[in-house]
């Protein structure tokens, strides 16, 4: 892999870490039902991380937990298309 591609990959990973950190802060500080929204999004993200690393059983478990948490927020919440997020995550299950 070229040095440029490695740098680009590392920048993307850093951005994802920043997003995950922000969501985790929101999740831990939130006391309303939105806490489940943040936790569900985080669990989908971690599930996809496991999926990309070929840990399919772990991925399926986390994806299912995230989907369960996000269900009450369909079709949308806070301007997020939860229906689409759920559909995309379901498409990854069982692959």
mmCIF file of C-alpha atoms in Angstrom:
data_model
loop_
_atom_site.group_PDB
_atom_site.id
_atom_site.type_symbol
_atom_site.label_atom_id
_atom_site.label_comp_id
_atom_site.label_asym_id
_atom_site.label_seq_id
_atom_site.Cartn_x
_atom_site.Cartn_y
_atom_site.Cartn_z
ATOM 1 C CA UNK A 1 0.000 0.000 0.000
ATOM 2 C CA UNK A 2 1.380 3.415 -0.921
ATOM 3 C CA UNK A 3 2.293 5.931 1.760
ATOM 4 C CA UNK A 4 -0.511 8.216 0.557
ATOM 5 C CA UNK A 5 -3.119 5.454 0.908
ATOM 6 C CA UNK A 6 -1.873 4.624 4.392
ATOM 7 C CA UNK A 7 -2.156 8.292 5.382
ATOM 8 C CA UNK A 8 -5.684 8.520 3.972
ATOM 9 C CA UNK A 9 -6.732 5.341 5.788
ATOM 10 C CA UNK A 10 -5.266 6.637 9.040
ATOM 11 C CA UNK A 11 -7.147 9.945 8.653
ATOM 12 C CA UNK A 12 -10.421 8.076 8.132
ATOM 13 C CA UNK A 13 -9.793 5.931 11.192
ATOM 14 C CA UNK A 14 -9.013 9.027 13.244
ATOM 15 C CA UNK A 15 -12.273 10.675 12.124
ATOM 16 C CA UNK A 16 -14.255 7.546 12.979
ATOM 17 C CA UNK A 17 -12.626 7.434 16.404
ATOM 18 C CA UNK A 18 -13.630 11.071 16.947
ATOM 19 C CA UNK A 19 -17.238 10.345 15.966
ATOM 20 C CA UNK A 20 -17.390 7.247 18.158
ATOM 21 C CA UNK A 21 -15.924 9.194 21.066
ATOM 22 C CA UNK A 22 -18.511 11.952 20.668
ATOM 23 C CA UNK A 23 -21.365 9.441 20.490
ATOM 24 C CA UNK A 24 -20.042 7.649 23.541
ATOM 25 C CA UNK A 25 -19.941 10.936 25.478
ATOM 26 C CA UNK A 26 -23.516 11.716 24.433
ATOM 27 C CA UNK A 27 -24.649 8.218 25.351
ATOM 28 C CA UNK A 28 -23.052 8.285 28.799
ATOM 29 C CA UNK A 29 -24.360 11.774 29.633
ATOM 30 C CA UNK A 30 -27.889 11.351 28.235
ATOM 31 C CA UNK A 31 -30.680 10.498 30.666
ATOM 32 C CA UNK A 32 -33.643 10.661 28.278
ATOM 33 C CA UNK A 33 -34.728 7.896 25.878
ATOM 34 C CA UNK A 34 -32.219 9.336 23.379
ATOM 35 C CA UNK A 35 -29.632 7.385 25.340
ATOM 36 C CA UNK A 36 -30.845 4.264 23.530
ATOM 37 C CA UNK A 37 -30.508 5.998 20.162
ATOM 38 C CA UNK A 38 -26.857 6.818 20.792
ATOM 39 C CA UNK A 39 -26.139 3.376 22.211
ATOM 40 C CA UNK A 40 -27.838 1.705 19.240
ATOM 41 C CA UNK A 41 -25.783 3.663 16.725
ATOM 42 C CA UNK A 42 -22.598 2.836 18.630
ATOM 43 C CA UNK A 43 -23.451 -0.854 18.716
ATOM 44 C CA UNK A 44 -24.074 -0.904 14.974
ATOM 45 C CA UNK A 45 -20.696 0.738 14.429
ATOM 46 C CA UNK A 46 -18.879 -1.743 16.649
ATOM 47 C CA UNK A 47 -20.805 -4.581 15.005
ATOM 48 C CA UNK A 48 -19.624 -3.446 11.575
ATOM 49 C CA UNK A 49 -16.081 -3.218 12.899
ATOM 50 C CA UNK A 50 -16.313 -6.870 13.976
ATOM 51 C CA UNK A 51 -17.872 -7.768 10.623
ATOM 52 C CA UNK A 52 -14.964 -6.170 8.730
ATOM 53 C CA UNK A 53 -12.541 -8.194 10.864
ATOM 54 C CA UNK A 54 -14.369 -11.450 9.991
ATOM 55 C CA UNK A 55 -15.821 -11.914 13.482
ATOM 56 C CA UNK A 56 -19.291 -12.666 12.161
ATOM 57 C CA UNK A 57 -20.830 -14.123 15.347
ATOM 58 C CA UNK A 58 -19.743 -11.055 17.346
ATOM 59 C CA UNK A 59 -20.909 -8.772 14.561
ATOM 60 C CA UNK A 60 -24.351 -10.363 14.413
ATOM 61 C CA UNK A 61 -24.763 -10.078 18.191
ATOM 62 C CA UNK A 62 -23.870 -6.387 18.232
ATOM 63 C CA UNK A 63 -25.898 -5.597 15.127
ATOM 64 C CA UNK A 64 -28.959 -7.237 16.675
ATOM 65 C CA UNK A 65 -28.508 -5.314 19.931
ATOM 66 C CA UNK A 66 -28.189 -2.064 17.988
ATOM 67 C CA UNK A 67 -31.240 -2.833 15.862
ATOM 68 C CA UNK A 68 -33.292 -3.575 18.965
ATOM 69 C CA UNK A 69 -32.286 -0.268 20.527
ATOM 70 C CA UNK A 70 -33.001 1.713 17.348
ATOM 71 C CA UNK A 71 -36.419 0.200 16.618
ATOM 72 C CA UNK A 72 -38.408 2.734 18.669
ATOM 73 C CA UNK A 73 -36.785 5.624 16.800
ATOM 74 C CA UNK A 74 -37.980 4.573 13.320
ATOM 75 C CA UNK A 75 -38.623 6.070 10.842
ATOM 76 C CA UNK A 76 -36.440 9.035 11.850
ATOM 77 C CA UNK A 77 -35.084 10.889 14.839
ATOM 78 C CA UNK A 78 -33.045 14.078 15.169
ATOM 79 C CA UNK A 79 -32.932 14.339 11.381
ATOM 80 C CA UNK A 80 -31.400 10.860 11.044
ATOM 81 C CA UNK A 81 -32.954 8.336 8.656
ATOM 82 C CA UNK A 82 -33.204 5.509 11.174
ATOM 83 C CA UNK A 83 -35.176 3.327 8.756
ATOM 84 C CA UNK A 84 -32.266 3.432 6.307
ATOM 85 C CA UNK A 85 -29.705 2.811 9.038
ATOM 86 C CA UNK A 86 -31.681 -0.198 10.244
ATOM 87 C CA UNK A 87 -32.111 -1.527 6.695
ATOM 88 C CA UNK A 88 -28.415 -1.213 5.933
ATOM 89 C CA UNK A 89 -27.472 -2.959 9.176
ATOM 90 C CA UNK A 90 -29.971 -5.760 8.513
ATOM 91 C CA UNK A 91 -28.405 -6.276 5.080
ATOM 92 C CA UNK A 92 -25.087 -7.048 6.817
ATOM 93 C CA UNK A 93 -26.571 -9.629 9.137
ATOM 94 C CA UNK A 94 -26.009 -13.223 8.219
ATOM 95 C CA UNK A 95 -23.564 -12.485 5.403
#
